[in-house]
Short mmCIF file of C-alpha atoms (C1' of nucleotides) in Angstrom, two decimals:
data_model
loop_
_atom_site.label_atom_id
_atom_site.label_comp_id
_atom_site.label_asym_id
_atom_site.label_seq_id
_atom_site.Cartn_x
_atom_site.Cartn_y
_atom_site.Cartn_z
CA MET A 50 -21.16 0.76 -10.32
CA ARG A 51 -21.90 -2.29 -9.57
CA LEU A 52 -20.12 -4.76 -7.80
CA SER A 53 -21.51 -7.74 -9.64
CA LYS A 54 -19.67 -5.90 -12.61
CA HIS A 55 -16.52 -4.54 -10.95
CA PHE A 56 -12.64 -5.22 -10.40
CA ILE A 57 -12.65 -5.68 -6.46
CA PRO A 58 -10.87 -9.25 -5.57
CA THR A 59 -11.21 -8.76 -1.29
CA MET A 60 -9.75 -11.34 0.84
CA LYS A 61 -11.44 -13.14 4.40
CA GLU A 62 -7.73 -14.20 4.93
CA ASN A 63 -4.32 -12.23 6.06
CA PRO A 64 -1.96 -12.99 3.36
CA SER A 65 1.23 -14.22 5.46
CA GLU A 66 3.51 -11.46 4.06
CA ALA A 67 1.72 -8.33 5.12
CA GLN A 68 2.96 -7.76 9.01
CA ILE A 69 1.10 -3.56 9.67
CA VAL A 70 -2.87 -2.77 9.07
CA SER A 71 -2.73 -0.82 6.20
CA HIS A 72 -0.83 -3.33 3.97
CA ARG A 73 -2.76 -6.25 5.42
CA LEU A 74 -6.25 -3.87 4.92
CA MET A 75 -5.05 -2.71 1.06
CA LEU A 76 -4.63 -6.33 -0.31
CA ARG A 77 -7.52 -7.83 1.61
CA ALA A 78 -10.17 -4.87 0.71
CA GLY A 79 -8.65 -5.39 -2.58
CA MET A 80 -6.94 -1.55 -3.31
CA ILE A 81 -3.18 -3.60 -4.74
CA ARG A 82 -1.28 -6.26 -5.57
CA GLN A 83 2.35 -7.22 -5.31
CA SER A 84 3.82 -7.09 -8.09
CA SER A 85 7.96 -7.67 -6.39
CA ALA A 86 9.70 -6.40 -3.65
CA GLY A 87 8.38 -2.80 -2.95
CA ILE A 88 6.73 -2.21 -5.83
CA TYR A 89 2.48 -2.59 -6.66
CA ILE A 90 -0.15 -2.77 -9.11
CA TRP A 91 -2.66 -0.14 -8.09
CA LEU A 92 -6.06 -2.09 -8.29
CA PRO A 93 -9.12 0.04 -9.54
CA THR A 94 -10.24 0.68 -5.87
CA GLY A 95 -6.95 1.81 -4.97
CA LEU A 96 -6.53 4.21 -8.06
CA SER A 97 -9.02 5.66 -7.46
CA VAL A 98 -8.27 6.83 -3.65
CA LEU A 99 -4.54 7.63 -4.88
CA ASN A 100 -5.91 10.45 -7.45
CA LYS A 101 -7.94 11.52 -5.09
CA ILE A 102 -5.56 12.61 -3.16
CA ALA A 103 -3.56 13.62 -5.35
CA ASP A 104 -6.06 16.02 -6.67
CA ILE A 105 -6.69 17.50 -3.10
CA VAL A 106 -2.60 18.00 -2.99
CA ARG A 107 -3.10 19.43 -6.87
CA GLU A 108 -5.65 22.49 -5.83
CA GLU A 109 -3.35 23.13 -2.85
CA GLN A 110 -0.94 23.57 -5.15
CA ASN A 111 -2.69 25.91 -7.20
CA ARG A 112 -3.81 27.65 -4.67
CA ALA A 113 -1.07 28.49 -3.48
CA GLY A 114 0.73 29.59 -7.09
CA ALA A 115 2.35 26.04 -7.57
CA ILE A 116 2.63 25.93 -11.60
CA GLU A 117 2.23 21.85 -12.62
CA LEU A 118 4.21 19.94 -15.67
CA LEU A 119 5.34 16.58 -15.82
CA MET A 120 9.07 15.71 -16.12
CA PRO A 121 10.08 11.91 -17.35
CA THR A 122 10.67 9.37 -15.12
CA ILE A 123 14.28 8.08 -16.36
CA GLN A 124 16.62 11.30 -16.63
CA PRO A 125 20.14 11.41 -18.27
CA ALA A 126 23.64 10.42 -15.17
CA GLU A 127 24.61 14.12 -17.53
CA LEU A 128 22.09 15.95 -14.74
CA TRP A 129 23.25 13.88 -11.98
CA GLN A 130 27.21 14.08 -12.74
CA GLU A 131 26.51 18.00 -13.28
CA SER A 132 25.19 17.87 -9.48
CA GLY A 133 27.75 15.39 -7.67
CA ARG A 134 25.23 13.46 -7.08
CA TYR A 135 25.49 11.05 -9.64
CA ASP A 136 27.89 9.39 -7.38
CA ALA A 137 27.11 10.54 -3.98
CA TYR A 138 23.32 8.88 -4.60
CA GLY A 139 24.54 5.31 -4.52
CA LYS A 140 22.65 1.91 -4.73
CA GLU A 141 19.71 3.62 -4.34
CA MET A 142 19.57 4.74 -7.79
CA LEU A 143 18.18 2.54 -9.78
CA ARG A 144 21.05 3.11 -13.07
CA ILE A 145 19.62 1.91 -16.62
CA THR A 146 21.85 1.81 -19.26
CA ASP A 147 20.02 2.26 -22.65
CA ARG A 148 20.81 0.93 -26.30
CA HIS A 149 23.50 2.82 -27.02
CA GLU A 150 25.15 2.39 -23.62
CA ARG A 151 24.35 6.05 -22.43
CA ASN A 152 23.86 5.58 -18.73
CA MET A 153 20.18 6.77 -17.86
CA LEU A 154 18.42 6.47 -14.23
CA PHE A 155 15.03 6.13 -13.07
CA GLY A 156 14.39 9.36 -11.52
CA PRO A 157 14.10 9.62 -6.68
CA THR A 158 13.83 13.24 -7.44
CA ASN A 159 14.36 16.37 -9.75
CA GLU A 160 16.31 18.86 -8.83
CA GLU A 161 18.71 18.85 -11.67
CA MET A 162 15.85 18.39 -13.78
CA ILE A 163 14.39 21.13 -13.00
CA THR A 164 17.55 23.36 -11.86
CA ASP A 165 18.25 22.42 -15.65
CA LEU A 166 15.32 23.26 -16.99
CA PHE A 167 14.87 26.49 -15.12
CA LYS A 168 18.27 27.74 -15.95
CA ASN A 169 17.26 27.24 -19.49
CA ASN A 170 14.73 28.50 -20.22
CA VAL A 171 14.39 31.80 -17.40
CA LYS A 172 17.30 34.76 -17.41
CA SER A 173 15.80 37.52 -15.45
CA TYR A 174 14.71 38.23 -11.85
CA LYS A 175 11.11 39.46 -13.49
CA ASP A 176 9.69 36.48 -14.06
CA LEU A 177 10.80 35.50 -10.60
CA PRO A 178 8.78 33.84 -8.16
CA LEU A 179 8.48 30.94 -9.47
CA ASN A 180 7.52 27.48 -8.43
CA LEU A 181 6.90 24.62 -10.55
CA TYR A 182 5.10 21.18 -10.03
CA HIS A 183 4.53 18.09 -10.85
CA ILE A 184 2.55 14.68 -9.67
CA GLN A 185 5.51 11.65 -10.61
CA TRP A 186 6.93 8.37 -10.15
CA LYS A 187 9.66 7.71 -8.28
CA PHE A 188 12.06 4.90 -7.97
CA ARG A 189 14.48 5.20 -4.54
CA ASP A 190 16.01 1.06 -4.61
CA GLU A 191 15.66 0.43 -1.33
CA VAL A 192 17.27 -1.58 0.94
CA ARG A 193 14.38 -3.06 2.54
CA PRO A 194 11.19 -2.56 1.68
CA ARG A 195 8.58 -3.02 3.91
CA PHE A 196 4.99 -1.63 5.20
CA GLY A 197 3.20 -1.97 1.92
CA ILE A 198 2.37 0.78 -0.20
CA MET A 199 4.20 2.74 2.84
CA ARG A 200 7.99 2.44 2.42
CA GLY A 201 8.19 0.74 -1.48
CA ARG A 202 10.68 1.35 -3.97
CA GLU A 203 7.99 2.84 -6.92
CA PHE A 204 6.26 5.31 -4.76
CA LEU A 205 3.88 8.55 -6.02
CA MET A 206 5.46 11.56 -5.21
CA LYS A 207 4.28 15.70 -5.68
CA ASP A 208 7.33 17.22 -5.88
CA ASN A 209 8.14 20.98 -6.19
CA TYR A 210 10.57 23.60 -6.16
CA SER A 211 11.18 27.59 -5.85
CA PHE A 212 13.17 30.33 -7.67
CA ASP A 213 13.76 32.66 -6.07
CA LEU A 214 16.05 35.73 -6.50
CA ASP A 215 16.93 36.26 -2.12
CA PHE A 216 16.70 34.52 0.68
CA GLU A 217 13.66 36.82 1.54
CA ALA A 218 11.77 35.93 -0.72
CA ALA A 219 12.82 32.01 -0.72
CA LYS A 220 11.42 32.18 2.84
CA GLU A 221 8.32 33.45 1.84
CA SER A 222 8.06 30.84 -0.90
CA TYR A 223 8.29 27.99 1.89
CA ASN A 224 5.64 29.37 4.25
CA LYS A 225 3.36 30.05 1.13
CA MET A 226 3.96 25.68 0.67
CA TYR A 227 3.99 25.49 4.36
CA VAL A 228 0.52 26.35 4.91
CA ALA A 229 -0.36 24.69 1.27
CA TYR A 230 0.66 21.73 3.40
CA LEU A 231 -1.02 22.35 6.92
CA ARG A 232 -4.51 22.84 4.17
CA THR A 233 -3.73 19.61 2.11
CA PHE A 234 -3.29 17.35 5.46
CA ALA A 235 -6.14 18.72 7.06
CA ARG A 236 -8.37 18.21 3.45
CA LEU A 237 -7.10 14.61 4.45
CA GLY A 238 -8.88 14.56 7.56
CA LEU A 239 -5.09 14.62 8.87
CA VAL A 240 -3.62 15.60 12.48
CA ALA A 241 0.21 16.31 10.75
CA ILE A 242 2.44 17.61 13.25
CA PRO A 243 4.95 20.04 11.20
CA VAL A 244 8.24 18.98 13.01
CA ARG A 245 11.41 20.77 12.57
CA ALA A 246 14.38 18.73 10.75
CA ASP A 247 17.04 19.76 9.80
CA ALA A 248 17.94 20.55 6.23
CA GLY A 249 21.96 20.47 6.60
CA ALA A 250 24.44 23.55 6.92
CA ILE A 251 22.22 25.14 4.40
CA GLY A 252 19.03 25.62 4.61
CA GLY A 253 19.05 26.86 8.93
CA ASP A 254 15.79 26.87 10.12
CA LEU A 255 13.63 26.07 7.00
CA SER A 256 12.84 23.02 6.93
CA HIS A 257 10.15 20.70 8.31
CA GLU A 258 9.28 17.32 8.11
CA PHE A 259 5.17 16.52 8.54
CA GLN A 260 4.73 13.60 10.68
CA ILE A 261 1.41 11.83 10.79
CA LEU A 262 0.72 10.38 14.12
CA ALA A 263 -0.27 6.70 14.43
CA GLU A 264 1.54 4.40 16.29
CA THR A 265 2.83 1.94 13.70
CA GLY A 266 5.13 5.30 12.19
CA GLU A 267 8.72 4.67 11.88
CA SER A 268 9.58 7.98 13.80
CA THR A 269 9.27 8.97 17.70
CA LEU A 270 8.18 12.72 17.81
CA HIS A 271 8.70 15.46 20.98
CA TYR A 272 6.17 18.11 20.21
CA ASP A 273 4.58 21.43 22.30
CA LYS A 274 1.08 19.89 23.41
CA ALA A 275 0.23 23.12 22.35
CA ILE A 276 0.27 22.37 18.52
CA GLU A 277 -3.00 20.45 19.07
CA ASP A 278 -4.88 23.58 19.82
CA PHE A 279 -4.50 24.37 16.63
CA ASP A 280 -6.93 21.77 15.68
CA LEU A 281 -4.06 20.76 12.79
CA SER A 282 -7.00 18.21 11.62
CA SER A 283 -9.68 21.13 10.38
CA LEU A 284 -7.05 23.83 9.81
CA THR A 285 -8.86 24.20 6.03
CA GLY A 286 -9.18 27.93 6.01
CA ASP A 287 -7.70 30.72 5.46
CA ILE A 288 -4.02 30.29 7.24
CA ASP A 289 -2.07 33.99 8.46
CA ASP A 290 0.90 34.49 8.93
CA GLU A 291 0.02 35.14 12.34
CA THR A 292 -0.75 31.44 12.63
CA VAL A 293 2.38 30.15 10.17
CA ALA A 294 5.16 32.11 12.79
CA LYS A 295 3.09 31.06 15.96
CA LEU A 296 2.96 27.10 14.60
CA GLN A 297 6.31 27.25 13.32
CA GLY A 298 7.24 28.60 16.94
CA LEU A 299 6.54 25.53 18.77
CA TYR A 300 8.54 22.77 19.61
CA ALA A 301 8.30 19.85 17.77
CA MET A 302 11.29 17.25 17.30
CA GLU A 303 12.68 14.50 16.11
CA GLU A 304 14.17 11.64 18.94
CA GLU A 305 17.23 12.03 17.19
CA LYS A 306 17.34 15.60 17.51
CA HIS A 307 15.80 15.87 20.57
CA ASP A 308 17.88 16.67 23.68
CA VAL A 309 15.62 15.92 27.34
CA ASP A 310 18.08 18.21 29.19
CA ASN A 311 17.81 21.04 26.51
CA CYS A 312 13.83 21.28 25.60
CA PRO A 313 12.93 24.68 25.90
CA VAL A 314 9.32 22.98 26.33
CA ASP A 315 8.36 22.00 30.26
CA ALA A 316 7.99 18.08 30.12
CA ALA A 317 4.20 18.25 31.53
CA ASP A 318 3.84 20.24 27.95
CA LEU A 319 5.90 17.56 26.32
CA LYS A 320 3.76 14.92 24.00
CA THR A 321 5.15 11.83 22.88
CA ALA A 322 4.36 9.99 20.10
CA LYS A 323 5.01 7.93 16.89
CA GLY A 324 4.79 9.30 13.14
CA ILE A 325 4.49 8.64 9.77
CA GLU A 326 6.78 10.95 7.44
CA VAL A 327 4.44 11.91 4.50
CA GLY A 328 5.73 15.45 3.80
CA HIS A 329 8.80 17.07 3.92
CA ILE A 330 10.00 20.98 3.04
CA PHE A 331 13.29 22.57 2.74
CA TYR A 332 14.74 25.35 1.35
CA PHE A 333 18.37 24.74 0.14
CA GLY A 334 19.45 28.28 -1.11
CA THR A 335 21.91 28.47 -3.75
CA LYS A 336 23.12 24.40 -3.99
CA TYR A 337 22.21 23.13 -7.12
CA SER A 338 21.60 26.40 -8.88
CA ALA A 339 25.63 27.37 -8.00
CA SER A 340 26.75 24.00 -9.31
CA MET A 341 24.71 23.72 -12.19
CA GLY A 342 24.82 27.52 -13.74
CA ALA A 343 21.25 28.46 -13.17
CA ARG A 344 21.54 32.31 -12.67
CA VAL A 345 19.31 35.37 -13.08
CA ALA A 346 20.16 38.95 -13.91
CA GLY A 347 18.67 41.19 -10.76
CA PRO A 348 17.12 44.56 -11.19
CA ASP A 349 20.78 46.11 -11.14
CA GLY A 350 21.81 43.61 -14.61
CA LYS A 351 24.22 41.35 -12.05
CA GLU A 352 23.65 37.51 -12.25
CA VAL A 353 22.52 36.04 -9.00
CA ASP A 354 22.86 32.15 -8.39
CA VAL A 355 18.85 31.57 -8.10
CA GLU A 356 17.71 30.79 -3.89
CA MET A 357 15.46 27.40 -4.02
CA GLY A 358 13.09 25.22 -2.34
CA SER A 359 11.87 22.28 -2.62
CA TYR A 360 8.92 20.83 -1.08
CA GLY A 361 7.71 16.42 -1.03
CA ILE A 362 4.64 14.93 -0.33
CA GLY A 363 4.41 11.25 -0.27
CA VAL A 364 1.01 10.73 -2.26
CA SER A 365 1.49 7.23 -2.00
CA ARG A 366 2.34 6.66 0.66
CA LEU A 367 -0.81 8.66 1.87
CA VAL A 368 -3.04 5.87 1.03
CA GLY A 369 -1.19 3.94 3.89
CA ALA A 370 -0.66 6.51 5.78
CA LEU A 371 -5.23 7.22 6.06
CA ILE A 372 -5.60 3.91 6.78
CA GLU A 373 -3.15 3.21 9.39
CA ALA A 374 -4.99 6.17 11.00
CA ASN A 375 -8.76 5.75 10.00
CA HIS A 376 -9.54 2.04 10.62
CA ASP A 377 -11.18 -0.11 13.24
CA ASP A 378 -11.32 -4.42 13.62
CA ASN A 379 -13.50 -4.61 10.93
CA GLY A 380 -11.39 -2.72 7.68
CA ILE A 381 -10.52 0.65 6.58
CA VAL A 382 -12.57 3.95 7.86
CA TRP A 383 -12.24 6.54 5.08
CA PRO A 384 -12.76 10.20 4.76
CA GLU A 385 -15.25 10.93 3.06
CA SER A 386 -12.59 13.11 0.98
CA VAL A 387 -10.37 9.93 -0.46
CA ALA A 388 -13.03 7.10 -0.13
CA PRO A 389 -12.99 5.60 -3.61
CA TYR A 390 -17.28 5.37 -3.24
CA LYS A 391 -19.15 7.34 -0.93
CA VAL A 392 -22.07 4.91 -0.39
CA GLY A 393 -22.66 1.59 -0.55
CA LEU A 394 -26.02 0.39 -1.71
CA ILE A 395 -26.77 -3.66 0.17
CA ASN A 396 -29.35 -5.33 -1.28
CA LEU A 397 -30.14 -7.61 1.20
CA ARG A 398 -32.52 -9.59 -0.41
CA PHE A 399 -31.01 -10.72 -4.45
CA LYS A 400 -34.24 -12.90 -4.96
CA ASP A 401 -37.28 -10.79 -3.99
CA GLU A 402 -37.89 -8.33 -6.15
CA ASN A 403 -39.41 -5.97 -4.10
CA CYS A 404 -35.93 -5.23 -2.84
CA THR A 405 -33.84 -4.88 -6.44
CA ASN A 406 -36.08 -3.53 -7.43
CA ALA A 407 -36.10 -1.04 -5.54
CA CYS A 408 -31.95 -0.96 -5.11
CA ASP A 409 -32.05 -0.53 -9.11
CA THR A 410 -34.31 2.62 -9.02
CA LEU A 411 -32.42 4.12 -6.22
CA TYR A 412 -29.32 3.22 -7.66
CA GLU A 413 -30.23 4.58 -10.55
CA LYS A 414 -31.00 7.77 -9.33
CA MET A 415 -27.99 8.23 -6.99
CA GLU A 416 -26.60 7.93 -10.68
CA ASN A 417 -28.33 10.45 -11.73
CA ALA A 418 -27.28 12.77 -8.77
CA GLY A 419 -23.85 12.07 -9.25
CA ILE A 420 -23.61 10.17 -5.96
CA GLU A 421 -20.44 8.01 -5.55
CA VAL A 422 -22.18 4.78 -4.82
CA LEU A 423 -20.88 1.01 -4.92
CA TYR A 424 -24.40 -1.49 -5.44
CA ASP A 425 -23.54 -4.57 -4.07
CA ASP A 426 -25.85 -6.55 -6.29
CA ARG A 427 -24.44 -9.99 -5.39
CA ASP A 428 -26.65 -12.59 -4.55
CA VAL A 429 -24.65 -13.47 -1.74
CA GLY A 430 -25.83 -13.28 2.10
CA ALA A 431 -26.56 -10.49 4.01
CA GLY A 432 -23.70 -10.69 6.27
CA ALA A 433 -21.06 -11.10 3.39
CA LYS A 434 -22.12 -8.15 2.10
CA PHE A 435 -22.22 -5.98 5.37
CA ALA A 436 -18.43 -7.70 6.07
CA ASN A 437 -17.30 -6.64 2.19
CA MET A 438 -18.08 -3.30 2.21
CA ASP A 439 -17.27 -2.72 6.56
CA LEU A 440 -13.53 -4.09 4.76
CA ILE A 441 -13.80 -1.44 1.76
CA GLY A 442 -14.22 1.21 4.16
CA VAL A 443 -16.97 2.77 2.07
CA PRO A 444 -18.23 5.99 4.20
CA TRP A 445 -22.70 5.67 4.21
CA GLN A 446 -24.28 1.94 3.58
CA VAL A 447 -27.45 2.01 2.24
CA VAL A 448 -29.59 -1.23 4.07
CA VAL A 449 -32.12 -2.10 1.78
CA GLY A 450 -34.06 -5.06 3.16
CA PRO A 451 -37.85 -6.20 3.28
CA LYS A 452 -38.24 -4.51 7.04
CA GLY A 453 -37.47 -1.26 6.12
CA LEU A 454 -39.60 -1.95 2.74
CA GLU A 455 -42.41 -2.81 4.57
CA LYS A 456 -42.47 0.81 6.85
CA GLY A 457 -41.66 2.57 3.33
CA VAL A 458 -38.22 3.87 5.33
CA LEU A 459 -34.41 3.27 3.99
CA GLU A 460 -31.82 2.54 6.21
CA LEU A 461 -28.51 4.34 6.16
CA LYS A 462 -25.44 3.14 8.40
CA ASN A 463 -22.65 5.31 9.50
CA ARG A 464 -18.98 3.68 8.65
CA ARG A 465 -16.98 5.40 11.56
CA THR A 466 -19.78 5.46 14.41
CA GLY A 467 -21.66 2.37 13.46
CA GLU A 468 -24.86 4.45 13.82
CA ARG A 469 -27.82 3.74 12.04
CA VAL A 470 -30.40 6.05 11.01
CA GLU A 471 -34.29 5.48 8.70
CA LEU A 472 -35.17 8.12 6.46
CA SER A 473 -37.55 8.20 3.01
CA GLU A 474 -36.20 8.24 -0.22
CA GLU A 475 -35.70 11.46 -0.29
CA GLU A 476 -34.78 12.26 2.56
CA LEU A 477 -31.36 10.17 1.83
CA LEU A 478 -31.22 11.46 -1.46
CA ALA A 479 -31.00 14.87 -0.13
CA LYS A 480 -28.45 14.04 3.08
CA LEU A 481 -26.20 12.28 0.61
CA GLY A 482 -26.57 14.60 -2.54
"C1'" C B 68 24.85 -4.73 3.38
"C1'" G B 69 25.40 -8.37 8.20
"C1'" G B 70 21.59 -11.86 10.82
"C1'" A B 71 17.50 -14.88 10.53
"C1'" A B 72 13.01 -17.50 8.38
"C1'" U B 73 9.65 -19.03 4.10
"C1'" G B 74 9.20 -20.97 -0.44
"C1'" U B 75 3.39 -27.12 -1.36
"C1'" A B 76 -4.14 -24.63 -5.10
"C1'" G B 77 -6.58 -17.86 -5.62
"C1'" C B 78 -5.63 -16.77 0.45
"C1'" G B 79 -4.12 -19.37 4.95
"C1'" C B 80 -1.18 -23.90 6.27
"C1'" A B 81 -0.37 -29.45 7.13
"C1'" G B 82 2.69 -33.46 5.49
"C1'" C B 83 9.33 -33.52 4.77
"C1'" A B 84 12.73 -36.19 10.88
"C1'" U B 85 12.34 -42.15 8.92
"C1'" G B 86 11.93 -41.30 0.30
"C1'" G B 87 6.62 -45.24 -2.05
"C1'" U B 88 -0.63 -42.51 -6.07
"C1'" A B 89 -0.88 -34.61 -3.10
"C1'" G B 90 -3.73 -33.39 1.35
"C1'" C B 91 -6.95 -30.00 4.63
"C1'" G B 92 -9.81 -25.36 5.95
"C1'" C B 93 -11.28 -20.34 3.35
"C1'" G B 94 -11.88 -18.94 -1.80
"C1'" C B 95 -13.81 -20.19 -6.78
"C1'" U B 96 -18.02 -23.82 -9.71
"C1'" U B 97 -22.56 -26.64 -9.60
"C1'" C B 98 -27.66 -27.26 -7.33
"C1'" A B 99 -30.83 -26.96 -3.16
"C1'" C B 100 -32.32 -24.85 1.47
"C1'" U B 101 -31.25 -20.25 3.70
"C1'" G B 102 -32.16 -15.13 3.59
"C1'" G B 103 -30.37 -8.42 8.67
"C1'" G B 104 -23.35 -9.12 10.50
"C1'" G B 105 -18.77 -13.61 5.76
"C1'" G B 106 -25.73 -19.48 6.68
"C1'" U B 107 -26.62 -24.98 5.66
"C1'" G B 108 -25.43 -29.48 2.95
"C1'" A B 109 -24.57 -32.05 -1.31
"C1'" A B 110 -21.72 -32.56 -5.95
"C1'" G B 111 -17.51 -30.72 -8.31
"C1'" A B 112 -13.08 -27.46 -10.16
"C1'" G B 113 -8.33 -26.13 -9.54
"C1'" G B 114 -1.05 -28.25 -7.32
"C1'" U B 115 4.56 -30.55 -12.97
"C1'" C B 116 4.84 -28.84 -4.67
"C1'" G B 117 10.00 -21.81 -6.15
"C1'" C B 118 13.69 -23.37 -10.21
"C1'" A B 119 17.70 -26.00 -11.64
"C1'" G B 120 20.91 -29.93 -11.36
"C1'" G B 121 22.39 -34.54 -8.25
"C1'" U B 122 21.34 -39.73 -5.60
"C1'" U B 123 17.77 -42.97 -6.03
"C1'" C B 124 13.96 -48.52 -8.74
"C1'" A B 125 11.44 -43.72 -6.83
"C1'" A B 126 12.02 -37.59 -4.59
"C1'" A B 127 7.42 -32.58 -1.42
"C1'" U B 128 10.74 -34.96 1.01
"C1'" C B 129 18.19 -36.25 0.58
"C1'" C B 130 22.18 -33.67 -1.28
"C1'" U B 131 23.90 -28.73 -3.95
"C1'" G B 132 23.05 -24.61 -6.33
"C1'" U B 133 19.94 -20.60 -7.34
"C1'" C B 134 16.35 -17.37 -7.42
"C1'" A B 135 12.39 -15.54 -4.73
"C1'" U B 136 9.41 -13.32 -0.38
"C1'" U B 137 9.64 -11.33 4.91
"C1'" C B 138 11.93 -10.30 9.65
"C1'" C B 139 15.53 -8.49 12.99
"C1'" G B 140 19.61 -4.86 12.61
"C1'" A B 141 21.72 -0.87 9.95
"C1'" C B 142 20.27 3.09 5.68
"C1'" C B 143 16.50 6.02 4.25
"C1'" A B 144 16.32 13.57 -0.17
#
RNA sequence: CGGAAUGUAGCGCAGCAUGGUAGCGCGCUUCACUGGGGGUGAAGAGGUCGCAGGUUCAAAUCCUGUCAUUCCGACCA
């Protein structure tokens, strides 16, 4: 895409309302604009990153055997009255009345709806296990939205729900999702520590929060440093049961649940860090199936309440979390897997025919090769182009100027390391292709 | 929801005490120069000062109300 024809409204100065780095950079890099408190417009590059994250999440869900569907954002109050959560949920639930005075709500989560769907369509153990997911906008009317997209009121979430006949099967479903989560975050280049979370009386130990390590995290974690030996951010291959068991056996707790005196890990092996919650998985047994009557016939012909679990990933929150984990003084440093563009093409001399011709040609070749390229073809100074491209965070910058052209080379800059190499056009296309 | 602050041009801010023609920087437009890290100069455009009342000859400025946004805390499947 040519920058001159694109819509990426970047800003030189920091908007005063943005306090944390990801919020500032998302505004400055032209990814989002605020509509009202905790509600944002996703501009083209922001949307692109959001979609790429969602695609990775989707691929890993599919790989794990989950099946995608799409439930509505607006739900009828009756479902929530059935489960008893309509009154319990409080003011965080945005309640709406339609023209027929019917009570509706903007869904903050979908346990009720999916349980209702399940009970109306699944009657036999033969249809289990079943794991359904969707990636849909949620709304929680947070008292105090903050940190931009990270703690918004409207947010994009992948949530899925597993249905099994008994606890053993449910545990298997749970572990499949555990693995899928490890893989998902690894593909995003993130270290996401699986932290033991308390899911209440029912969940037992089958509940984990996945926390990305970042200084601006809202929660404090204490974890066995042996977890780092798993090299979580590159755990993208097969993950066997043994690895899962080992990892789940290692200590990792949030501050509130951490007991210094009874901690099984030596102080010397314990690490403390701030985390951002980006995923949460838990088994909750028959909490909703019992209250809403979701039963299946077992092999013996007797009906049993179905065993359920639910699993969430904050897709929009991940955009902010990724920036918290990947930025420097100049701007965002996207991992290639989610960057809005892979390459930024910088024409240093707009008015130099040789430069512009070389850029135009190279741009076409890259487009034809399927390389996602952002071509800065504007008539502005070189410094402005470098600064802008750094801010947006494109992983590779191809710099075309008169000096290089005389030598017959193109310059390739790595956004993360700052390293620059000179390459021929063939070498460059081969490297980026 | 408790506490605190702020609303003046797209962004960042000054002006308000002591009422009297709406300001600065960045960005934007045009032109010239420049051309490897947000360059230089000149000329421009852009604001019913959050909104509604009130006081006054006169309100960005004083008074009342209201809305919005932000920060601290509590809360957060």
